[in-house]
Short mmCIF file of C-alpha atoms and ligand atoms in Angstrom, two decimals:
data_model
loop_
_atom_site.label_atom_id
_atom_site.label_comp_id
_atom_site.label_asym_id
_atom_site.label_seq_id
_atom_site.Cartn_x
_atom_site.Cartn_y
_atom_site.Cartn_z
CA MET A 299 18.14 27.68 -7.08
CA MET A 300 15.99 30.35 -8.74
CA LEU A 301 16.91 29.11 -12.21
CA ILE A 302 15.93 25.54 -11.40
CA VAL A 303 12.62 26.63 -9.94
CA LEU A 304 11.83 28.80 -12.96
CA HIS A 305 11.93 25.76 -15.23
CA VAL A 306 9.27 23.86 -13.30
CA ASN A 307 5.70 24.16 -14.48
CA PRO A 308 3.69 25.17 -11.39
CA LEU A 309 0.76 22.94 -12.29
CA LYS A 310 3.01 19.92 -12.65
CA LEU A 311 4.58 20.81 -9.33
CA ILE A 312 1.25 20.91 -7.57
CA LEU A 313 0.30 17.61 -9.19
CA LEU A 314 3.58 16.06 -8.11
CA LEU A 315 3.24 17.28 -4.55
CA SER A 316 -0.34 16.12 -4.22
CA THR A 317 0.60 12.73 -5.68
CA LEU A 318 3.32 12.45 -3.07
CA TYR A 319 0.76 13.24 -0.41
CA THR A 320 -1.64 10.58 -1.71
CA LEU A 321 1.11 8.00 -2.02
CA SER A 322 1.97 8.49 1.63
CA ASP A 323 -1.31 6.66 2.23
CA CYS A 324 0.20 3.43 0.87
CA TYR A 325 3.44 3.79 2.76
CA ASP A 326 3.26 3.88 6.52
CA PRO A 327 6.37 5.59 7.96
CA LEU A 328 5.63 4.03 11.36
CA ASP A 329 5.77 0.51 9.90
CA PRO A 330 7.66 0.75 6.61
CA ASN A 331 8.22 -3.01 6.32
CA GLY A 332 4.69 -4.10 7.20
CA ASN A 333 3.36 -6.77 4.86
CA PHE A 334 1.92 -10.28 4.69
CA SER A 335 4.18 -12.84 3.09
CA ILE A 336 2.84 -16.03 1.54
CA THR A 337 5.41 -18.80 1.11
CA PHE A 338 4.55 -21.81 -1.05
CA ASP A 339 7.07 -24.59 -0.36
CA ILE A 340 7.06 -27.75 -2.47
CA ASN A 341 8.34 -30.46 -0.14
CA ASN A 342 7.92 -33.67 -2.16
CA ARG A 343 7.27 -34.68 -5.71
CA LEU A 344 4.60 -37.27 -6.37
CA ASP A 345 3.60 -39.06 -9.54
CA ASN A 346 1.99 -36.17 -11.45
CA GLY A 347 1.74 -34.04 -8.31
CA TYR A 348 3.42 -32.66 -5.25
CA LEU A 349 3.05 -32.03 -1.53
CA ALA A 350 3.34 -28.42 -0.46
CA THR A 351 3.25 -26.30 2.68
CA VAL A 352 1.86 -22.77 2.48
CA THR A 353 2.87 -20.37 5.24
CA LEU A 354 1.24 -17.01 5.92
CA GLN A 355 3.27 -14.61 7.98
CA ASN A 356 2.06 -11.25 9.28
CA TYR A 357 4.99 -8.84 9.29
CA HIS A 358 2.87 -5.86 10.34
CA GLN A 359 3.87 -4.50 13.74
CA TYR A 360 0.35 -3.42 14.72
CA ARG A 361 -2.13 -4.71 12.16
CA HIS A 362 -3.75 -8.03 13.00
CA VAL A 363 -6.29 -10.30 11.35
CA ASP A 364 -9.42 -10.71 13.42
CA LYS A 365 -12.65 -12.71 13.04
CA PRO A 366 -13.92 -13.93 10.58
CA GLY A 367 -10.30 -14.46 9.51
CA TRP A 368 -8.11 -14.38 6.43
CA LYS A 369 -9.06 -15.67 2.99
CA LEU A 370 -6.39 -16.65 0.48
CA GLY A 371 -7.12 -17.17 -3.19
CA TRP A 372 -5.23 -17.92 -6.40
CA THR A 373 -5.79 -19.19 -9.95
CA TRP A 374 -4.08 -22.41 -11.01
CA ALA A 375 -1.82 -22.02 -14.03
CA SER A 376 -3.24 -25.15 -15.75
CA ASN A 377 -5.54 -27.96 -14.59
CA GLU A 378 -4.19 -28.63 -11.11
CA VAL A 379 -6.57 -29.87 -8.43
CA ILE A 380 -6.17 -29.85 -4.66
CA TRP A 381 -6.32 -33.56 -3.85
CA SER A 382 -6.25 -33.10 -0.09
CA MET A 383 -5.55 -30.41 2.44
CA SER A 384 -4.79 -30.17 6.14
CA GLY A 385 -4.75 -27.14 8.41
CA ALA A 386 -7.18 -25.22 6.18
CA ILE A 387 -10.01 -25.86 3.72
CA ALA A 388 -11.06 -24.67 0.29
CA THR A 389 -14.49 -23.06 0.52
CA ASP A 390 -15.80 -24.74 -2.65
CA ARG A 391 -15.26 -28.24 -4.07
CA GLY A 392 -16.00 -27.02 -7.57
CA ASP A 393 -16.73 -29.28 -10.54
CA CYS A 394 -15.06 -32.63 -9.90
CA SER A 395 -17.35 -34.54 -12.29
CA SER A 396 -14.40 -35.91 -14.27
CA TYR A 397 -13.31 -37.83 -11.18
CA SER A 398 -14.88 -41.06 -10.04
CA GLY A 399 -13.82 -43.55 -7.48
CA SER A 400 -13.77 -43.77 -3.76
CA GLN A 401 -11.81 -40.58 -3.11
CA MET A 402 -12.73 -37.28 -4.69
CA PRO A 403 -10.34 -34.32 -4.80
CA HIS A 404 -10.75 -31.74 -2.04
CA SER A 405 -11.27 -28.98 -4.61
CA CYS A 406 -11.30 -28.90 -8.40
CA LYS A 407 -11.89 -25.16 -8.63
CA LYS A 408 -9.66 -23.24 -10.99
CA ASP A 409 -9.59 -20.35 -8.49
CA PRO A 410 -9.95 -21.84 -5.00
CA ILE A 411 -10.47 -19.68 -1.91
CA ILE A 412 -8.78 -21.09 1.18
CA VAL A 413 -9.77 -20.34 4.77
CA ASP A 414 -8.42 -21.44 8.13
CA ILE A 415 -10.12 -24.00 10.36
CA SER A 416 -11.14 -23.38 13.92
CA PRO A 417 -8.81 -24.21 16.83
CA ASP A 418 -11.14 -26.88 18.21
CA VAL A 419 -11.23 -29.02 15.06
CA THR A 420 -9.23 -32.18 15.82
CA GLN A 421 -9.07 -33.80 12.36
CA ASN A 422 -6.82 -32.85 9.46
CA ARG A 423 -4.69 -30.44 11.42
CA SER A 424 -1.17 -29.47 10.42
CA ALA A 425 1.72 -28.06 12.40
CA ARG A 426 1.21 -24.36 13.28
CA CYS A 427 -2.35 -24.29 11.98
CA CYS A 428 -5.87 -23.64 12.98
CA ARG A 429 -6.39 -20.25 14.57
CA GLY A 430 -9.82 -19.68 13.05
CA GLY A 431 -8.21 -17.29 10.61
CA ARG A 432 -6.72 -14.95 13.18
CA LEU A 433 -3.15 -13.72 12.98
CA SER A 434 -1.58 -11.53 15.67
CA ALA A 435 0.29 -8.34 15.06
CA ARG A 436 4.01 -9.00 15.09
CA ALA A 437 4.98 -6.54 17.83
CA ILE A 438 2.29 -7.97 20.13
CA ASP A 439 2.60 -11.73 19.70
CA SER A 440 5.10 -12.80 17.06
CA LEU A 441 4.49 -16.53 17.72
CA SER A 442 0.85 -16.26 16.63
CA SER A 443 1.61 -13.99 13.71
CA LEU A 444 2.19 -16.96 11.44
CA THR A 445 0.16 -19.95 10.31
CA SER A 446 0.61 -22.71 7.77
CA PHE A 447 -1.35 -25.41 5.99
CA GLU A 448 -0.47 -28.37 3.78
CA LEU A 449 -1.87 -29.50 0.47
CA GLU A 450 -1.46 -32.28 -2.04
CA VAL A 451 -1.70 -31.05 -5.62
CA ARG A 452 -2.36 -33.41 -8.55
CA ASN A 453 -3.15 -33.35 -12.23
CA LEU A 454 -0.18 -31.24 -13.27
CA ASP A 455 0.33 -30.48 -16.91
CA GLN A 456 1.91 -33.71 -18.23
CA LYS A 457 3.83 -32.04 -21.07
CA GLU A 458 6.76 -31.11 -18.96
CA ASN A 459 7.84 -33.56 -16.32
CA SER A 460 8.18 -30.76 -13.83
CA ILE A 461 6.32 -29.31 -10.89
CA GLY A 462 4.50 -26.95 -13.18
CA GLN A 463 3.99 -23.25 -12.78
CA ALA A 464 3.21 -21.24 -9.68
CA PRO A 465 -0.43 -20.29 -9.15
CA LYS A 466 -1.39 -16.91 -10.62
CA ASN A 467 -3.41 -13.95 -9.35
CA VAL A 468 -2.89 -14.29 -5.61
CA THR A 469 -5.58 -12.56 -3.53
CA PHE A 470 -5.65 -11.95 0.20
CA MET A 471 -8.48 -10.66 2.39
CA ALA A 472 -7.75 -9.99 6.06
CA PRO A 473 -10.75 -10.19 6.33
CA GLY A 474 -11.60 -7.04 4.37
CA PRO A 475 -10.16 -5.75 1.12
CA GLY A 476 -7.20 -3.38 0.70
CA TYR A 477 -4.41 -5.89 0.02
CA THR A 478 -2.47 -6.18 -3.21
CA CYS A 479 -0.32 -9.29 -3.66
CA SER A 480 2.69 -9.62 -5.92
CA PRO A 481 2.84 -12.65 -8.25
CA PHE A 482 4.52 -15.75 -6.80
CA MET A 483 8.26 -15.47 -7.46
CA VAL A 484 10.83 -18.24 -7.23
CA THR A 485 13.08 -17.56 -4.23
CA ASP A 486 15.82 -19.44 -2.42
CA PRO A 487 14.29 -22.69 -1.19
CA SER A 488 13.20 -22.69 2.44
CA VAL A 489 15.48 -24.83 4.58
CA SER A 490 14.45 -27.07 7.45
CA LEU A 491 16.80 -28.68 9.92
CA ASP A 492 17.00 -32.44 10.18
CA SER A 493 18.87 -35.01 12.32
CA GLY A 494 18.68 -33.01 15.50
CA GLY A 495 19.49 -29.74 13.77
CA VAL A 496 22.80 -30.73 12.15
CA ARG A 497 21.59 -31.37 8.59
CA GLN A 498 20.05 -28.69 6.38
CA VAL A 499 17.29 -29.87 4.08
CA PRO A 500 16.08 -27.40 1.47
CA VAL A 501 12.66 -27.94 -0.06
CA ILE A 502 12.36 -28.64 -3.79
CA ARG A 503 11.07 -25.19 -4.71
CA THR A 504 9.82 -22.08 -2.94
CA TRP A 505 7.46 -19.49 -4.38
CA LYS A 506 6.81 -16.29 -2.49
CA SER A 507 4.25 -13.51 -2.73
CA ILE A 508 4.16 -10.28 -0.69
CA CYS A 509 0.82 -8.61 0.07
CA THR A 510 0.75 -4.95 1.08
CA TYR A 511 -2.10 -2.89 2.51
CA SER A 512 -3.46 0.44 1.36
CA SER A 513 -6.37 2.08 3.17
CA PHE A 514 -6.91 4.02 -0.06
CA LEU A 515 -7.66 0.73 -1.84
CA ALA A 516 -9.80 -0.48 1.02
CA ASN A 517 -11.80 2.62 0.13
CA LYS A 518 -13.54 3.11 3.39
CA SER A 519 -14.26 6.15 5.46
CA PRO A 520 -12.18 6.65 8.62
CA VAL A 521 -13.15 4.43 11.54
CA CYS A 522 -11.53 6.41 14.28
CA CYS A 523 -11.06 9.94 15.57
CA ALA A 524 -9.12 11.55 18.40
CA SER A 525 -10.20 14.07 21.04
CA PHE A 526 -8.10 15.95 23.62
CA SER A 527 -8.48 17.57 27.02
CA THR A 528 -6.23 18.94 29.78
CA PHE A 529 -6.30 19.69 33.49
CA TYR A 530 -5.68 23.40 32.84
CA ASN A 531 -8.66 24.14 30.63
CA PRO A 532 -12.23 22.83 31.05
CA ILE A 533 -12.79 22.99 27.28
CA ILE A 534 -12.60 19.60 25.59
CA THR A 535 -11.40 19.48 22.01
CA PRO A 536 -13.87 17.05 20.44
CA CYS A 537 -13.47 14.86 17.41
CA ARG A 538 -14.13 16.83 14.25
CA ASN A 539 -17.75 16.83 13.08
CA CYS A 540 -18.80 14.37 10.36
CA THR A 541 -15.38 12.73 10.33
CA CYS A 542 -16.31 9.14 9.61
CA GLY A 543 -18.42 9.30 6.48
CA GLY A 544 -21.65 11.11 7.28
CA CYS A 545 -23.19 13.61 9.68
CA ARG A 546 -25.70 13.06 12.42
CA GLU A 547 -29.12 14.35 11.46
CA ALA A 548 -29.42 17.67 13.22
CA ASP A 549 -33.06 17.61 14.28
CA LYS A 550 -33.43 13.95 15.20
CA ASN A 551 -33.01 12.93 18.78
CA THR A 552 -32.48 9.21 18.31
CA GLN A 553 -29.77 7.24 20.05
CA SER A 554 -28.67 4.97 17.23
CA CYS A 555 -27.46 6.05 13.82
CA ILE A 556 -26.68 3.96 10.76
CA ARG A 557 -23.23 4.62 9.48
CA PRO A 558 -23.05 4.83 5.70
CA SER A 559 -21.91 1.33 4.77
CA ASP A 560 -18.29 1.07 3.76
CA SER A 561 -16.74 -1.72 1.78
CA LEU A 562 -15.82 -3.54 4.97
CA GLY A 563 -19.34 -3.61 6.32
CA GLY A 564 -20.74 -4.55 2.93
CA SER A 565 -24.48 -4.61 2.70
CA ASN A 566 -24.85 -5.80 6.26
CA ASP A 567 -26.46 -2.73 7.87
CA GLU A 568 -26.67 -4.49 11.24
CA LYS A 569 -22.92 -4.04 11.56
CA ASN A 570 -23.10 -0.32 10.90
CA ILE A 571 -25.38 0.73 13.74
CA ILE A 572 -23.49 3.10 16.01
CA ARG A 573 -24.33 5.49 18.80
CA CYS A 574 -25.16 8.90 17.29
CA THR A 575 -22.39 11.45 17.76
CA ASN A 576 -21.31 14.60 15.95
CA HIS A 577 -18.27 12.77 14.57
CA MET A 578 -20.13 9.54 13.65
CA CYS A 579 -17.00 7.48 14.23
CA PRO A 580 -17.26 3.92 15.55
CA ILE A 581 -14.09 4.44 17.61
CA ARG A 582 -12.86 7.45 19.57
CA VAL A 583 -9.46 7.72 21.28
CA HIS A 584 -9.35 10.37 24.00
CA TRP A 585 -6.10 11.79 25.40
CA HIS A 586 -6.44 13.64 28.69
CA PHE A 587 -3.37 15.43 30.08
CA LYS A 588 -4.10 14.83 33.76
CA ASN A 589 -1.17 15.87 35.95
CA ASN A 590 1.99 17.89 35.52
CA TYR A 591 4.62 16.94 38.11
CA MET A 592 8.16 18.21 38.56
CA ASN A 593 9.87 15.38 36.66
CA GLN A 594 6.94 13.48 35.22
CA TRP A 595 3.57 13.96 33.63
CA ARG A 596 0.46 11.80 33.58
CA VAL A 597 -2.03 11.09 30.81
CA LYS A 598 -5.32 9.22 30.80
CA LEU A 599 -5.95 7.35 27.57
CA THR A 600 -9.49 6.12 26.85
CA ILE A 601 -10.70 4.16 23.83
CA SER A 602 -14.45 4.16 23.28
CA ASN A 603 -16.42 1.83 21.01
CA TYR A 604 -19.60 3.47 19.67
CA ASN A 605 -20.67 0.37 17.70
CA PHE A 606 -23.82 -1.33 18.93
CA ASN A 607 -22.98 -4.62 17.21
CA ARG A 608 -19.27 -5.01 17.20
CA ASN A 609 -16.68 -6.05 19.78
CA TYR A 610 -13.01 -5.56 18.99
CA SER A 611 -10.95 -8.44 20.32
CA ASN A 612 -7.19 -7.99 20.67
CA TRP A 613 -7.49 -4.29 19.77
CA ASN A 614 -4.37 -2.15 19.70
CA VAL A 615 -3.62 1.58 19.71
CA LEU A 616 -0.45 3.21 18.45
CA VAL A 617 0.50 6.72 19.56
CA GLN A 618 3.27 8.89 18.14
CA HIS A 619 4.51 11.50 20.60
CA PRO A 620 8.00 12.93 21.31
CA GLY A 621 7.40 12.23 25.02
CA PHE A 622 7.59 8.49 24.29
CA ASN A 623 11.34 8.86 23.78
CA GLU A 624 11.52 8.90 27.60
CA LYS A 625 10.50 6.19 30.06
CA VAL A 626 6.79 5.31 29.85
CA THR A 627 4.63 3.31 32.27
CA ALA A 628 1.10 2.22 31.32
CA TYR A 629 -0.93 0.96 34.28
CA SER A 630 -3.87 -0.92 32.76
CA PHE A 631 -2.67 -1.75 29.24
CA ASN A 632 0.16 -3.84 27.91
CA SER A 633 2.65 -1.62 26.06
CA THR A 634 5.88 -1.55 24.10
CA LYS A 635 7.89 1.03 22.18
CA LEU A 636 8.47 0.52 18.49
CA PRO A 637 11.59 1.42 16.55
CA THR A 638 10.64 3.73 13.65
CA LEU A 639 12.04 6.12 11.10
CA VAL A 640 10.40 9.15 12.74
CA ALA A 641 12.17 11.18 15.41
CA ASP A 642 9.22 11.07 17.84
CA GLY A 643 8.78 8.11 20.09
CA VAL A 644 6.10 5.61 19.10
CA ALA A 645 4.33 3.47 21.69
CA LEU A 646 1.95 0.58 21.06
CA PHE A 647 -0.76 -0.24 23.61
CA TRP A 648 -2.99 -3.30 23.80
CA GLY A 649 -5.26 -5.00 26.30
CA ILE A 650 -4.32 -7.32 29.12
CA ASP A 651 -5.63 -10.87 28.68
CA TYR A 652 -8.92 -11.62 30.48
CA PHE A 653 -9.04 -8.00 31.70
CA ASN A 654 -9.47 -5.53 28.86
CA ASN A 655 -8.24 -7.15 25.64
CA GLU A 656 -11.85 -7.18 24.40
CA LEU A 657 -13.27 -3.72 23.61
CA LEU A 658 -16.99 -4.35 24.08
CA HIS A 659 -19.81 -2.84 22.05
CA SER A 660 -22.03 -0.04 23.30
CA ASP A 661 -25.59 -0.60 24.42
CA LYS A 662 -28.40 1.62 25.65
CA ASP A 663 -26.83 1.80 29.11
CA GLY A 664 -23.41 2.97 28.07
CA VAL A 665 -20.44 3.14 25.78
CA GLY A 666 -17.99 0.25 25.62
CA SER A 667 -14.56 1.51 26.60
CA VAL A 668 -11.14 0.63 27.94
CA THR A 669 -8.87 3.06 29.76
CA THR A 670 -5.46 3.41 31.34
CA GLU A 671 -3.26 5.99 32.98
CA ILE A 672 0.19 6.54 31.54
CA LEU A 673 3.11 8.07 33.41
CA LEU A 674 5.84 9.69 31.32
CA GLU A 675 9.26 10.91 32.42
CA LYS A 676 10.08 14.47 31.41
CA ASP A 677 12.90 15.57 29.20
CA GLN A 678 13.24 19.09 30.60
CA ASN A 679 14.67 20.37 27.31
CA SER A 680 11.71 19.40 25.16
CA PHE A 681 8.73 19.26 27.53
CA THR A 682 6.45 22.28 27.17
CA LEU A 683 2.82 23.22 27.69
CA GLN A 684 3.05 25.49 24.64
CA ASN A 685 1.86 24.81 21.12
CA GLY A 686 -0.08 21.65 21.93
CA TRP A 687 3.20 19.78 22.46
CA THR A 688 1.55 17.49 25.03
CA PHE A 689 -0.90 16.08 22.44
CA PRO A 690 -0.16 13.10 20.19
CA ARG A 691 1.08 13.70 16.65
CA ARG A 692 -0.59 10.60 15.25
CA ILE A 693 -2.86 7.83 16.55
CA TYR A 694 -3.77 4.51 14.96
CA PHE A 695 -6.49 2.12 16.08
CA ASN A 696 -5.91 -1.47 14.81
CA GLY A 697 -3.57 -0.02 12.19
CA GLU A 698 -6.11 2.53 10.88
CA ASN A 699 -5.21 6.21 11.04
CA CYS A 700 -7.39 8.23 13.44
CA ASP A 701 -8.60 11.66 12.38
CA MET A 702 -6.94 14.35 14.54
CA PRO A 703 -8.40 17.69 15.70
CA LEU A 704 -6.90 20.80 14.12
CA PRO A 705 -4.32 22.66 16.26
CA ASP A 706 -6.43 25.84 16.41
CA THR A 707 -9.05 23.93 18.43
CA PHE A 708 -6.60 22.61 21.07
CA PRO A 709 -7.33 23.60 24.69
CA MET A 710 -5.43 26.82 25.42
CA LEU A 711 -3.19 27.61 28.35
CA PRO A 712 -4.95 29.89 30.90
CA ASN A 713 -2.57 32.80 30.20
CA GLY A 714 -3.42 32.85 26.55
CA SER A 715 -0.86 33.03 23.82
CA TYR A 716 -1.00 30.20 21.39
CA ILE A 717 1.27 29.52 18.45
CA PHE A 718 0.02 27.59 15.46
CA ARG A 719 1.77 24.28 14.89
CA PRO A 720 1.58 23.46 11.18
CA ASN A 721 0.52 19.95 10.24
CA CYS A 722 1.78 18.06 7.24
CA LEU A 723 -0.82 19.29 4.79
CA ALA A 724 -0.33 22.89 5.91
CA PHE A 725 3.39 22.37 5.41
CA ILE A 726 2.91 21.16 1.85
CA PHE A 727 0.61 24.09 1.10
CA SER A 728 3.09 26.58 2.48
CA LEU A 729 5.78 24.92 0.37
CA ILE A 730 3.60 25.26 -2.72
CA SER A 731 2.85 28.91 -1.99
CA LEU A 732 6.51 29.60 -1.38
CA LEU A 733 7.42 28.10 -4.75
CA LEU A 734 4.61 29.99 -6.46
CA VAL A 735 5.87 33.21 -4.96
CA LEU A 736 9.35 32.38 -6.24
CA LEU A 737 7.93 31.72 -9.70
CA VAL A 738 6.10 35.03 -9.80
CA LEU A 739 9.19 36.98 -8.78
C1 NAG B 286 8.07 -7.58 3.88
O1 NAG B 286 8.39 -7.65 5.26
C2 NAG B 286 9.68 -8.17 5.52
C3 NAG B 286 9.84 -8.24 7.04
O2 NAG B 286 9.61 -6.99 7.63
C4 NAG B 286 10.75 -7.28 4.90
O3 NAG B 286 12.02 -7.84 5.12
C5 NAG B 286 10.49 -7.17 3.42
O4 NAG B 286 11.39 -6.24 2.86
C6 NAG B 286 9.06 -6.69 3.16
N1 NAG B 286 8.84 -6.73 1.73
C7 NAG B 286 8.31 -5.69 1.09
C8 NAG B 286 8.13 -5.86 -0.37
O5 NAG B 286 7.97 -4.68 1.67
C1 NAG B 287 -9.80 -34.89 6.31
O1 NAG B 287 -9.16 -35.02 5.05
C2 NAG B 287 -9.62 -36.11 4.27
C3 NAG B 287 -8.78 -36.18 3.01
O2 NAG B 287 -8.67 -34.90 2.43
C4 NAG B 287 -11.10 -35.93 3.96
O3 NAG B 287 -11.59 -37.03 3.24
C5 NAG B 287 -11.88 -35.78 5.26
O4 NAG B 287 -13.21 -35.47 4.97
C6 NAG B 287 -11.30 -34.67 6.10
N1 NAG B 287 -11.97 -34.61 7.37
C7 NAG B 287 -12.49 -33.47 7.83
C8 NAG B 287 -13.16 -33.54 9.15
O5 NAG B 287 -12.39 -32.41 7.23
C1 NAG B 288 -5.56 -12.63 -13.47
O1 NAG B 288 -6.35 -11.46 -13.28
C2 NAG B 288 -6.39 -10.64 -14.46
C3 NAG B 288 -7.14 -9.38 -14.09
O2 NAG B 288 -8.20 -9.65 -13.24
C4 NAG B 288 -7.06 -11.40 -15.58
O3 NAG B 288 -7.09 -10.59 -16.73
C5 NAG B 288 -6.27 -12.67 -15.85
O4 NAG B 288 -6.94 -13.43 -16.85
C6 NAG B 288 -6.14 -13.48 -14.60
N1 NAG B 288 -5.27 -14.60 -14.85
C7 NAG B 288 -5.67 -15.84 -14.67
C8 NAG B 288 -4.67 -16.92 -14.97
O5 NAG B 288 -6.81 -16.10 -14.27
C1 NAG B 289 -20.40 20.34 15.31
O1 NAG B 289 -21.79 20.01 15.38
C2 NAG B 289 -22.45 20.52 16.53
C3 NAG B 289 -23.87 19.96 16.54
O2 NAG B 289 -24.44 19.99 15.26
C4 NAG B 289 -22.41 22.04 16.50
O3 NAG B 289 -23.03 22.55 17.67
C5 NAG B 289 -20.95 22.49 16.45
O4 NAG B 289 -20.89 23.88 16.31
C6 NAG B 289 -20.23 21.85 15.27
N1 NAG B 289 -18.82 22.18 15.35
C7 NAG B 289 -18.15 22.66 14.34
C8 NAG B 289 -16.72 22.96 14.56
O5 NAG B 289 -18.68 22.89 13.25
C1 NAG B 290 -19.42 -9.02 22.63
O1 NAG B 290 -18.89 -9.61 23.80
C2 NAG B 290 -19.88 -9.88 24.80
C3 NAG B 290 -19.15 -10.36 26.04
O2 NAG B 290 -18.19 -11.31 25.73
C4 NAG B 290 -20.86 -10.91 24.26
O3 NAG B 290 -21.85 -11.15 25.22
C5 NAG B 290 -21.50 -10.36 22.99
O4 NAG B 290 -22.34 -11.34 22.42
C6 NAG B 290 -20.45 -9.96 21.97
N1 NAG B 290 -21.10 -9.28 20.88
C7 NAG B 290 -20.79 -9.48 19.60
C8 NAG B 290 -21.56 -8.72 18.59
O5 NAG B 290 -19.93 -10.27 19.28
C1 NAG B 291 1.21 -8.57 27.38
O1 NAG B 291 0.93 -9.10 26.10
C2 NAG B 291 1.52 -10.35 25.84
C3 NAG B 291 1.19 -10.73 24.42
O2 NAG B 291 -0.17 -10.55 24.14
C4 NAG B 291 1.05 -11.39 26.84
O3 NAG B 291 1.67 -12.61 26.60
C5 NAG B 291 1.37 -10.89 28.24
O4 NAG B 291 0.90 -11.81 29.19
C6 NAG B 291 0.76 -9.54 28.45
N1 NAG B 291 1.09 -9.02 29.76
C7 NAG B 291 0.15 -8.79 30.66
C8 NAG B 291 0.60 -8.19 31.93
O5 NAG B 291 -1.00 -9.05 30.41
#
């Protein structure tokens, strides 16, 4: 062991470890298979063209696409045009001046951007279309996590009497940036069932692209922070100061603050007006340990929206806590447990339709919030008031990681003694120092 360690350059080791830590940003251990898949099925050949169905499927367990909806783009390999489209539209017709006649192509752009149409449009619909660009998270509503549209493509490259090449440079916004899409690859043709389900009919060709999310690429400051409190200590552990890109101005006593614009908000400052707080986060998730019974314990979970101009429809909150391995009852939220690779239990909460599935904005009279009580069964072997065990290990709001308070600020038990629970970063640092010590020896 010592010999192996001695051959590793300590600088390289630190670099390697910090790269691993950064990479963990792209890979979410709570949803390792989360992605968007884009399937391009060619159903019929036409004279110098084809009919195709494009299907978008959201495989993320707890990341949804909200207003103003997804945007899909690509670059045609040669001079293809979209002759017609149903279930979606291209945002730009482009230069169709080489066409004349009664019908013009839907879009002649080399790099069209395609958006969904609204649910109340009655013309040019397709099967499974028209959600105004919204796609549900898979664990919440798998039926609405997919959408499809149809298009007729013409003006293929005449050289080869084929269906031409797949479009290049696939882009996906949902609705913000952060997604990277693989090139379209030929896969096994999609199969539909015909004749009452007894005959399998494969399409002519299927191209598939997978788009994955990285909050590092989205390049925005955190949007969410967590705060904790308990029945046994009046001290509240607040969100950390200046967590979400900026600090409140110390001397000013105003109610509204402008959050430094992130790439999601763009230049639209209107969207970035939030209630001034020390943390400056648009969203806070508060976990209050309320009651400790013989065989159960009770938590109050509150999600507050400090935005003045933004409602969150179909919000969701994911909490990782070992207590969620036992039976859990949420009273005012919908909830489910997710299977994951981590040992702790993971529970997903979302609003109840027409009751609290819309997290309203704040105004001068108050903060928009939704709240529920949660009753958890106790596993007598693991339940403890020590070491901040009763607080969540990780919280996500709409799939975005919430900043957590440091363990040394957790509310203490009345009788005192508190043992430090190392977090991941602290663990990596102690690993580095251990290896450095070994190297010095
Ligand atoms: C995309 O998601 C599907 C469904 O979860 C999964 O089977 C597939 O492996 C994922 N692909 C990638 C590249 O992560
Ligand atoms: C429906 O599609 C046809 C053919 O692409 C087009 O001419 C027509 O304008 C479309 N109608 C609407 C309401 O988009
Ligand atoms: C795809 O994008 C890359 C990088 O942006 C660019 O260099 C390339 O020309 C694009 N390909 C096409 C076919 O537009
Ligand atoms: C956070 O900011 C408030 C107000 O500026 C200050 O009173 C408090 O001490 C700060 N907390 C920390 C941990 O720095
Ligand atoms: C938020 O929702 C409320 C109630 O539905 C509505 O009155 C308000 O206009 C919405 N605000 C925004 C910014 O969408
Ligand atoms: C829970 O959520 C699902 C999916 O959004 C919904 O169909 C169901 O009605 C919800 N249950 C309650 C009690 O609202």
